[in-house]
Short mmCIF file of C-alpha atoms in Angstrom, two decimals:
data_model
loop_
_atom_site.label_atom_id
_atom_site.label_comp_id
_atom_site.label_asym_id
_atom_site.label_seq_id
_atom_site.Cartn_x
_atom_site.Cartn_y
_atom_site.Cartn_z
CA UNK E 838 -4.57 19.21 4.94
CA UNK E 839 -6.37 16.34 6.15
CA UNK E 840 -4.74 14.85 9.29
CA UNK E 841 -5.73 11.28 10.66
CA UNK E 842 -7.96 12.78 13.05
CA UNK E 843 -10.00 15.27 10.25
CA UNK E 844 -10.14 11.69 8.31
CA UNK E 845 -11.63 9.61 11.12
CA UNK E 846 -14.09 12.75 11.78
CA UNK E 847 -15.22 12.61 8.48
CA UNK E 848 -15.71 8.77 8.41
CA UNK E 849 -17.79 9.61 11.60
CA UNK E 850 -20.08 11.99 9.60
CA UNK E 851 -19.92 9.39 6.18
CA UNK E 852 -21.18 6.74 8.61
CA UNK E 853 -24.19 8.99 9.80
CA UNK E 854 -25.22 9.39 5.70
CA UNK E 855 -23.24 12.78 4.94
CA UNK E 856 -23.03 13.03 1.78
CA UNK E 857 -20.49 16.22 1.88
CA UNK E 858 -18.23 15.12 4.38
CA UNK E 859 -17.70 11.50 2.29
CA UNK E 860 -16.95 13.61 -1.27
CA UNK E 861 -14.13 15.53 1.14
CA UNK E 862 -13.44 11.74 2.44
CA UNK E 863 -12.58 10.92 -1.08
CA UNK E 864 -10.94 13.83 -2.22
CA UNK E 865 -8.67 13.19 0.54
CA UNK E 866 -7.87 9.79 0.01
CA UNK E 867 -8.59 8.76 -3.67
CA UNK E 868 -4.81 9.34 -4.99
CA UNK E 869 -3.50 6.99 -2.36
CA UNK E 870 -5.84 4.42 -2.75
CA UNK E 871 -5.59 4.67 -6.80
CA UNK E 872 -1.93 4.10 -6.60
CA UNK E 873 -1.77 1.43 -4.49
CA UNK E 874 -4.50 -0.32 -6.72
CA UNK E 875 -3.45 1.03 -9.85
CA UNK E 876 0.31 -0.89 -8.84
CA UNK E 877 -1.55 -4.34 -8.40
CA UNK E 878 -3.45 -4.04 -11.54
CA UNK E 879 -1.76 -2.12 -13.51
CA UNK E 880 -4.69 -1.23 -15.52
CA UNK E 881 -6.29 1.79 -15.36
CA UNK E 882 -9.69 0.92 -15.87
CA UNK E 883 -10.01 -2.16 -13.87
CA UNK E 884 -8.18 0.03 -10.94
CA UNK E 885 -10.96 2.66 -12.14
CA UNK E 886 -13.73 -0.12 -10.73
CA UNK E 887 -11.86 -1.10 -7.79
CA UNK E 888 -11.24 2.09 -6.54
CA UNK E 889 -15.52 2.64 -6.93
CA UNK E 890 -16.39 -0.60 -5.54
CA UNK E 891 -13.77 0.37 -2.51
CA UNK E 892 -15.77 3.61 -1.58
CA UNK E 893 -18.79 2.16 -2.16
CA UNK E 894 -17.74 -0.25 0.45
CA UNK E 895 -16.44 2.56 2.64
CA UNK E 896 -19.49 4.75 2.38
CA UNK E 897 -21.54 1.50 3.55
CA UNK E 898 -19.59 -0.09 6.16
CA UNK E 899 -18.17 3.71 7.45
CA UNK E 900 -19.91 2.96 10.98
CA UNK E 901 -17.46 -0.11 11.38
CA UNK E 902 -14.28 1.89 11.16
CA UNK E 903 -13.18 2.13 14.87
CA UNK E 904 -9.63 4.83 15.16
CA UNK E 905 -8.78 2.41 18.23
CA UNK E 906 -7.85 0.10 15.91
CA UNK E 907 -5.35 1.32 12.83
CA UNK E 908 -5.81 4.53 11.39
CA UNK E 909 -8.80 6.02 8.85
CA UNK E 910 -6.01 5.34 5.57
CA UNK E 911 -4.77 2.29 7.10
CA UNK E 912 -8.79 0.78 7.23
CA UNK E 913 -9.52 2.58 3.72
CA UNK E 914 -6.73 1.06 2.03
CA UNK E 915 -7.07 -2.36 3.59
CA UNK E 916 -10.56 -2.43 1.59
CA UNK E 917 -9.36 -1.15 -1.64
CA UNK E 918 -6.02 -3.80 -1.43
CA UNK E 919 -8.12 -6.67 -0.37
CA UNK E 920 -10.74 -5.93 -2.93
CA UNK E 921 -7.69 -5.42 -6.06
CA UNK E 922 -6.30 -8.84 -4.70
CA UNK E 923 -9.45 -10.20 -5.18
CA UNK E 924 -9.41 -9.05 -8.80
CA UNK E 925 -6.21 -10.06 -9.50
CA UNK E 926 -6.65 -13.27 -8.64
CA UNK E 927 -9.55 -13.97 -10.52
CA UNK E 928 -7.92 -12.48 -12.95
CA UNK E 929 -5.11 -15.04 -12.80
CA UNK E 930 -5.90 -17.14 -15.88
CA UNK E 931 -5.16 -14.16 -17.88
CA UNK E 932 -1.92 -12.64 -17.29
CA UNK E 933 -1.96 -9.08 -16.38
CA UNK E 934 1.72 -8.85 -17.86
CA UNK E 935 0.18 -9.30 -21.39
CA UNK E 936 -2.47 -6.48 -21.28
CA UNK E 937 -1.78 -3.31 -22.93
CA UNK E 938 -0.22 -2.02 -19.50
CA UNK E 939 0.45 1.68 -17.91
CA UNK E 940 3.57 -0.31 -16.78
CA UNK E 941 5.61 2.67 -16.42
CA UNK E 942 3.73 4.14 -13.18
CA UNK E 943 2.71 0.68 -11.77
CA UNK E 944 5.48 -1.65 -11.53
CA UNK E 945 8.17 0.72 -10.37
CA UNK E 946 9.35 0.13 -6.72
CA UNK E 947 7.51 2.46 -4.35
CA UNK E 948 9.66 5.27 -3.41
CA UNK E 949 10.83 6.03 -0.34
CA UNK E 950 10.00 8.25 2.87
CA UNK E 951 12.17 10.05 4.76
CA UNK E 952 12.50 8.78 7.88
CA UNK E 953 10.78 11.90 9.75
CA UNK E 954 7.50 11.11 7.86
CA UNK E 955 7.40 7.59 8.79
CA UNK E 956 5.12 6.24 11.16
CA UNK E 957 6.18 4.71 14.17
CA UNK E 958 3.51 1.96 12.72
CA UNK E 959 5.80 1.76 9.47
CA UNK E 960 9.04 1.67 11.09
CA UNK E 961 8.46 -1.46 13.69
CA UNK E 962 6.81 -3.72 10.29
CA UNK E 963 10.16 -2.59 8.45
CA UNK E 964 12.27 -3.25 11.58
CA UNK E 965 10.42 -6.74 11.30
CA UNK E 966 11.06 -7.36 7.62
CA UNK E 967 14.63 -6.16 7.77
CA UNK E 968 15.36 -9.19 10.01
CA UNK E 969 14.62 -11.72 7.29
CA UNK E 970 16.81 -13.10 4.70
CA UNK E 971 16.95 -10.78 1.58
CA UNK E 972 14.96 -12.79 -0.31
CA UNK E 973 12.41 -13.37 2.11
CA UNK E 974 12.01 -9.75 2.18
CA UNK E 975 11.84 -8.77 -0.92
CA UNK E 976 9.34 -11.68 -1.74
CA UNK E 977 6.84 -10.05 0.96
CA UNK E 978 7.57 -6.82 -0.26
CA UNK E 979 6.68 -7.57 -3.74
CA UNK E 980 3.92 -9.70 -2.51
CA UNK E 981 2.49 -6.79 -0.41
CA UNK E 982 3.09 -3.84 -3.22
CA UNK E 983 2.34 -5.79 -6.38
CA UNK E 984 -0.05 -8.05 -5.43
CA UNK E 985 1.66 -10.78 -6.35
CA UNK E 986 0.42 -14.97 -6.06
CA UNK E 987 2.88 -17.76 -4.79
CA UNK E 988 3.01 -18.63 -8.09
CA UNK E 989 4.04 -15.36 -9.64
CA UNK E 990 6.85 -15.11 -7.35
CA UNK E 991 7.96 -18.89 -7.92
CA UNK E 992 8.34 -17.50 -11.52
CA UNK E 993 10.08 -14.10 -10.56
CA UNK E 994 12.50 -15.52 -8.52
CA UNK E 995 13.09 -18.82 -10.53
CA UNK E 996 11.97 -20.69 -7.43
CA UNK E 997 9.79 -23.77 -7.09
CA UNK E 998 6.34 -23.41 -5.76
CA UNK E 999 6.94 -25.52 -2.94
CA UNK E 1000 9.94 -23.35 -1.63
CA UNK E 1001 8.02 -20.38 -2.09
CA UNK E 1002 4.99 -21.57 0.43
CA UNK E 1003 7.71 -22.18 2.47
CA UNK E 1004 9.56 -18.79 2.49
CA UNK E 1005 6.46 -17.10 2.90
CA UNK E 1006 4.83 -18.94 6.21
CA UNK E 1007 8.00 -19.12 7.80
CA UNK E 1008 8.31 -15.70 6.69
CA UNK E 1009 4.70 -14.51 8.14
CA UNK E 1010 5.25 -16.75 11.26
CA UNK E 1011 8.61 -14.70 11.91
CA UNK E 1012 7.04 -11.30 11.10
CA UNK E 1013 4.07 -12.64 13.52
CA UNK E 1014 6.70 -13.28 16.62
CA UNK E 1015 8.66 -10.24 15.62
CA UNK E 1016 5.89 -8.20 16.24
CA UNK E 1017 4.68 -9.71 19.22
CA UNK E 1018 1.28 -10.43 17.61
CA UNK E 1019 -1.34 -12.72 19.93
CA UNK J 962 -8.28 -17.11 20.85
CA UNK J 963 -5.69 -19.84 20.16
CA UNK J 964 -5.43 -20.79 16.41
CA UNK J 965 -2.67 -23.03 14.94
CA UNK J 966 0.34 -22.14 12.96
CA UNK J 967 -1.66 -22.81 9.70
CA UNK J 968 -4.63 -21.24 10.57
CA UNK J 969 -2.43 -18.06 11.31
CA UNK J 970 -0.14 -18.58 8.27
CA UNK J 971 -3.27 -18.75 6.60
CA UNK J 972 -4.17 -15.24 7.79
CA UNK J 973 -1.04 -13.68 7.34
CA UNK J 974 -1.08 -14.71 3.78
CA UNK J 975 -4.44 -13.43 3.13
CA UNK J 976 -3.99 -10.04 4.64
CA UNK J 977 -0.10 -9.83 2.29
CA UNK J 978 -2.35 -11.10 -0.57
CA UNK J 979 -0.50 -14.47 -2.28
CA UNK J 980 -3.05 -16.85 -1.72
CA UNK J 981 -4.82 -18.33 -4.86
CA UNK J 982 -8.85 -17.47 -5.39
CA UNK J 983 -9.86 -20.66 -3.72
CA UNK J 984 -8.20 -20.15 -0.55
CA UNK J 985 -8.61 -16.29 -0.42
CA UNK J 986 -12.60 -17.39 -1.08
CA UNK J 987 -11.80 -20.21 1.92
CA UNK J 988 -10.74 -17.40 4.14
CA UNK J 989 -13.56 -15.14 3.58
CA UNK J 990 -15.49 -17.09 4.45
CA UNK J 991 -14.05 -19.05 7.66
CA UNK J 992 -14.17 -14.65 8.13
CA UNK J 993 -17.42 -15.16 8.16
CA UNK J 994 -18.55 -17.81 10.05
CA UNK J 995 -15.29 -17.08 13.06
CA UNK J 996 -15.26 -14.16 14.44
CA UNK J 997 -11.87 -14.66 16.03
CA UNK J 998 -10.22 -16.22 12.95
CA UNK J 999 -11.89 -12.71 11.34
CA UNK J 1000 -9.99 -10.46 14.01
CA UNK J 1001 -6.91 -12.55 13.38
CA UNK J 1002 -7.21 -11.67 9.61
CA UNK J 1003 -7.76 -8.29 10.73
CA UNK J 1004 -5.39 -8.18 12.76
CA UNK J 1005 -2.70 -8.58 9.98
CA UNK J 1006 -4.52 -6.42 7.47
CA UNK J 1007 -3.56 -3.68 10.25
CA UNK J 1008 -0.12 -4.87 10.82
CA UNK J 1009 0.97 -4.45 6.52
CA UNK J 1010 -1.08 -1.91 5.59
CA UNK J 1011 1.58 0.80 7.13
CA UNK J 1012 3.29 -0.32 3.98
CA UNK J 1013 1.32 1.59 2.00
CA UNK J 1014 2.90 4.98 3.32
CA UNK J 1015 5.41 4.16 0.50
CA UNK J 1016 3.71 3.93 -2.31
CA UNK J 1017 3.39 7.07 -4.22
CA UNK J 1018 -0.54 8.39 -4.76
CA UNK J 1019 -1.57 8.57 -8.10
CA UNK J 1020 -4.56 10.77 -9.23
CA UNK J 1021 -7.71 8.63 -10.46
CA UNK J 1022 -9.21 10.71 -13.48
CA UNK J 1023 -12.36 13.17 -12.15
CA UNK J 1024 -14.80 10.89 -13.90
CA UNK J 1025 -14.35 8.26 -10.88
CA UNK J 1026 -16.00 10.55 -8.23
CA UNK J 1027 -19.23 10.97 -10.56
CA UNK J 1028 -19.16 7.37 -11.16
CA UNK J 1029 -18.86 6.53 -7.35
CA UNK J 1030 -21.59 9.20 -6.33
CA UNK J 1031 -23.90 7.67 -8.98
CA UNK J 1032 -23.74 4.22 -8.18
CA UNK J 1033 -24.59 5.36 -4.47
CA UNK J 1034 -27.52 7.71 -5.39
CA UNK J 1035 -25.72 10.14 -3.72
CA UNK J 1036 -27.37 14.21 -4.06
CA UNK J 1037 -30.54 12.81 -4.55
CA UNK J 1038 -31.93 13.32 -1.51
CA UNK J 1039 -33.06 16.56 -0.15
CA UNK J 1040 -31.92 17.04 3.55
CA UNK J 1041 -28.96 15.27 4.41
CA UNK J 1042 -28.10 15.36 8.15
CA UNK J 1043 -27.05 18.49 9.47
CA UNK J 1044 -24.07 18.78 9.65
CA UNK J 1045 -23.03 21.10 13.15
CA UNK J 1046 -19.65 22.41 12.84
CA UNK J 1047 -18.75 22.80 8.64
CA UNK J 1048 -15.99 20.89 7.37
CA UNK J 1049 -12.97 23.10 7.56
CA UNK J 1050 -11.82 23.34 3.95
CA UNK J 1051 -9.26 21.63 3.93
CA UNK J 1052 -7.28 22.30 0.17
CA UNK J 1053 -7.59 20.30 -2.74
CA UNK J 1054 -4.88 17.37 -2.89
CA UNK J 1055 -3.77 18.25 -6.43
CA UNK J 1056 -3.63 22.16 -5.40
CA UNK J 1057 -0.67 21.40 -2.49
CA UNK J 1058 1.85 24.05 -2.93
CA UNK J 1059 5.33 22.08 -3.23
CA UNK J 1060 7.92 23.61 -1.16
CA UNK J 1061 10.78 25.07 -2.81
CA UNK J 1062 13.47 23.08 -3.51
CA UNK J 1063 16.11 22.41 -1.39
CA UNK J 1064 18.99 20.47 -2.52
CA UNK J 1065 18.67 18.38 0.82
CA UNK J 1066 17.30 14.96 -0.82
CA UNK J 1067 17.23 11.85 1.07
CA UNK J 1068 18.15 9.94 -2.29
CA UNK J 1069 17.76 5.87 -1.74
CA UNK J 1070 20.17 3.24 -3.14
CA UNK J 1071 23.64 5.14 -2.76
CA UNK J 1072 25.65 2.19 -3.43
CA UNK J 1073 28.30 1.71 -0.38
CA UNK J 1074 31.75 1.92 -1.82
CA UNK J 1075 32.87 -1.37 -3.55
CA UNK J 1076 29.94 -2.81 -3.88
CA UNK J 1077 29.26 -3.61 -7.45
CA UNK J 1078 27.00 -1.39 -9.19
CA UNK J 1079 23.93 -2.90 -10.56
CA UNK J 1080 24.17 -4.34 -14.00
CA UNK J 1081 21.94 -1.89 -15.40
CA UNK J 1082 20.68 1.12 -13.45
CA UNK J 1083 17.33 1.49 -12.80
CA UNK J 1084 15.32 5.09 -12.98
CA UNK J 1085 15.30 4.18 -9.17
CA UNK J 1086 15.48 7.59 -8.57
CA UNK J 1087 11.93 8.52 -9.10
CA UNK J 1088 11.58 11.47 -7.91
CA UNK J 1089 14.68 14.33 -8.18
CA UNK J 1090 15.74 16.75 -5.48
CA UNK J 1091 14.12 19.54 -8.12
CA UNK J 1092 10.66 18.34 -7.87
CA UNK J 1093 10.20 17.12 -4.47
CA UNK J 1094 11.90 18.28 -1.29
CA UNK J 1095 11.11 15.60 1.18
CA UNK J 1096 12.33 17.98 4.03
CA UNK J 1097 9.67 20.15 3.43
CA UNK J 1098 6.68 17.72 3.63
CA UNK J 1099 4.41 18.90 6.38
CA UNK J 1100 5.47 18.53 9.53
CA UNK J 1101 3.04 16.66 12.19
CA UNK J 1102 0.52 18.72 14.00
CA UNK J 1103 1.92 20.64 16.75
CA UNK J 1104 0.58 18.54 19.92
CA UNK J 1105 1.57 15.36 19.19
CA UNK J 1106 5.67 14.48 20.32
CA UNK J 1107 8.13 13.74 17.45
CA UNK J 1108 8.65 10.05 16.94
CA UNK J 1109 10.98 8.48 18.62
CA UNK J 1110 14.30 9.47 18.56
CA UNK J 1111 17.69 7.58 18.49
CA UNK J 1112 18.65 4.22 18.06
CA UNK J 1113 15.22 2.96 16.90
CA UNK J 1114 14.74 5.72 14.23
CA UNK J 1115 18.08 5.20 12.75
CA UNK J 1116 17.14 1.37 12.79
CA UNK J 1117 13.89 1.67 10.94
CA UNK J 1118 15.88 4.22 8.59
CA UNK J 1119 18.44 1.78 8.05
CA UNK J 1120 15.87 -1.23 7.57
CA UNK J 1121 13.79 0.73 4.88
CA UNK J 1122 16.40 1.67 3.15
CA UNK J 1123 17.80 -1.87 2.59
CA UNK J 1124 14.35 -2.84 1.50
CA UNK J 1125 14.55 -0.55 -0.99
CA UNK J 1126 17.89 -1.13 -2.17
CA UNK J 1127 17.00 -4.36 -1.67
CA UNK J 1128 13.88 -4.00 -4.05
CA UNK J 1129 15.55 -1.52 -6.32
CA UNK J 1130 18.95 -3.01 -6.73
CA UNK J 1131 18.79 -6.73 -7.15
CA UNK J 1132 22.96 -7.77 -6.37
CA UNK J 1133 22.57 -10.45 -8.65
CA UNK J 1134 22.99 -10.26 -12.53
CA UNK J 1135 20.14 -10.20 -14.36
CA UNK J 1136 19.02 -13.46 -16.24
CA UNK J 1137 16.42 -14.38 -18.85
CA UNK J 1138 13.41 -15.04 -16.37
CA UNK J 1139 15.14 -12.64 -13.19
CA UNK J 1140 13.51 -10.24 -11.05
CA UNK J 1141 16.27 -7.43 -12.73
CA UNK J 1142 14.76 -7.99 -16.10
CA UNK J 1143 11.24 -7.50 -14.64
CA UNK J 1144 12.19 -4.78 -12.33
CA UNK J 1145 13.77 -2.94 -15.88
CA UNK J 1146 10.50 -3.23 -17.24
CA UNK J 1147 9.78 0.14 -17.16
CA UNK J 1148 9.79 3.57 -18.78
CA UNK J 1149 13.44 4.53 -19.49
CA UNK J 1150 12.88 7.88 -18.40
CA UNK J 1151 12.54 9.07 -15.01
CA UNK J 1152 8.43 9.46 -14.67
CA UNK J 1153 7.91 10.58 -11.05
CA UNK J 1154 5.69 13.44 -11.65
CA UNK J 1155 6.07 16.39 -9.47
CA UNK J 1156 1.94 16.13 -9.59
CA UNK J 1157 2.45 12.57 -7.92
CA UNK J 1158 4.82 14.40 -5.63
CA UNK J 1159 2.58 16.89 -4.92
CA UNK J 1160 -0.22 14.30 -3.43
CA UNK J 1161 2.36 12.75 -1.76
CA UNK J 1162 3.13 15.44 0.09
CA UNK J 1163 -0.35 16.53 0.64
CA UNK J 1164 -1.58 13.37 2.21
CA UNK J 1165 1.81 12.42 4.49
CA UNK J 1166 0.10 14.06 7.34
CA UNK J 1167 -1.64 10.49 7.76
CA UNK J 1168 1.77 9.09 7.77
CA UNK J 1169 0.66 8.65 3.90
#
């Protein structure tokens, strides 16, 4: 079982060229990072290449990872959400909706934790969220899990685009002061 | 390092992911050029990404690792670095043994009394007592204190859960163009593998 602190050793060795120690790095993480790509995309094969180009990111820039700062899943799956965004929103002229999709595992809600295996990390961003409207909430949420663009969720929610940029930086900006961010 | 609202906004947005190519492109590369304005981004990337714990892993197909190890040139060369202490084997994620059931199942969405039951119910429950016994997931490692106990836990309990039902249960009816009708979108069958469950479980020691 590979605890945070086995992960950020490994990154250690990854970031020194080991070749074995990033393979167990991967076997570790690849499910999580496929499923939170695999829900943005919702293809398999362009999740296939994301997922790649995310551990060939993390095998080059392993040295950067510093466990002061989040923890080794937290930094892993930052790269491999940033990089499906990225995708996805060059991918916007072409709606991902239309493509032969593997709907049925991707665009479910994620499922909950109980509460004994959340982190306290987890709980104070959901204490945060929870204090904005319903709407608001679920708007980031689906933002955050699907990947979703303004202008999806102006369509989702039947919303005008304007309202939506609205929602969301008053949204962040309240998130921001909820968490007592600099 | 004192940015303005929009540059922040601006930040925030990146990290959750809703800005357009242009301005994600924009950001990178202000990233680039500001350090600060890159910590800031950063900074937020750190603060969501504890999200993730809820998403349920999914295996990529074994292909991927070959592809990955390829592209890198990796097992080419002879010597890699020495490595001092082996890598305790730590068990393949698919291989997890899954804890006997218990019927003790922290189900999501139990509808409060009264309140009107969603026009259609979704296969919210994704993953059944049967296959995956949240109570048994591993527990943290010895050393470190249990979380916090007490008002805050039951807080962050309470607040998850009404994000859920909140995501899973949309109170309003469904019309042509609604969230409900997307939300439905999906297999009509339950289709939380207890394989998925399985990786879950393997990887929640990282708060996964």
């Amino acid at each position: 079982m590979a605890t945070p602190a086995d992960l950020t050793e490994l990154i250690a060795s990854v970031a020194k060229g080991d070749e074995v120690a990033f393979e167990s790095l991967y076997e570790a993480t690849r499910a999580k990072l496929f499923g939170v790509v695999l829900r943005i995309l919702r293809r398999r094969d362009i999740a296939e290449d994301v997922v790649q180009d995310s551990y060939v990111k993390i095998w080059n820039s392993a040295g950067q990872f510093d466990p002061s700062l989040g923890s080794p899943v937290t930094w892993m799956v930052a790269i491999a959400r940033n990089r499906a965004i990225d995708v996805a929103r060059k991918r916007s002229e072409v709606s991902l909706e239309d493509e032969p999709a593997i709907a049925e595992i991707a665009s479910d809600t994620p499922d909950p934790l109980a509460r004994s295996q959340m982190t306290d990390e987890l709980k104070r961003i959901l204490e945060c969220l929870g204090q904005l409207d319903p709407d608001r909430q679920r708007m980031v949420l689906l933002a955050y899990y699907n990947g979703w663009s303004r202008e999806q969720i102006s369509e989702k929610f039947n919303t005008p685009l304007n309202t939506v940029k609205t929602w969301l930086r008053r949204s962040m900006i309240d998130i921001r002061q909820c968490l007592g961010l600099a | 390092m004192n940015y303005s609202e929009d540059h922040i906004a601006l930040a925030a947005e990146y990290a959750l992911g809703t800005l357009n190519a242009e301005e994600r492109a924009l950001v990178e590369t202000m990233m680039i050029v500001d350090h600060g304005f890159k910590e800031v981004v950063e900074a937020w990337d750190r603060k969501l990404s504890p999200l993730h714990q809820m998403v349920v892993p999914i295996e990529p197909p074994a292909h991927l690792w070959g592809n990955i190890s390829a592209v890198l040139g990796l097992g080419k060369t002879e010597a890699a670095p020495p490595v001092e202490e082996p890598q305790p084997e730590s068990p393949p994620v698919q291989e997890a043994p899954v804890a006997a059931a218990a019927p003790v199942s922290p189900v999501p969405g139990e509808a409060s009394p009264g309140e009107p039951e969603a026009v259609v119910d979704t296969p919210v429950t994704v993953t059944s007592a049967d296959q995956f016994d949240y109570t048994r997931l591993p527990s943290p490692p010895e050393n470190v204190a249990p979380v916090a106990t007490g008002s805050d836990v039951a807080d962050a309990e309470q607040a998850a859960r009404g994000l859920l039902r909140t995501l899973r249960r949309p109170a309003i009816p469904a019309r042509p163009n609604s969230l409900l009708n997307w939300t439905l979108r999906t297999s009509p069958t339950p289709h939380r593998l207890s394989r998925s469950a399985r990786a879950a479980a393997n990887l929640s020691s990282d708060g996964l």
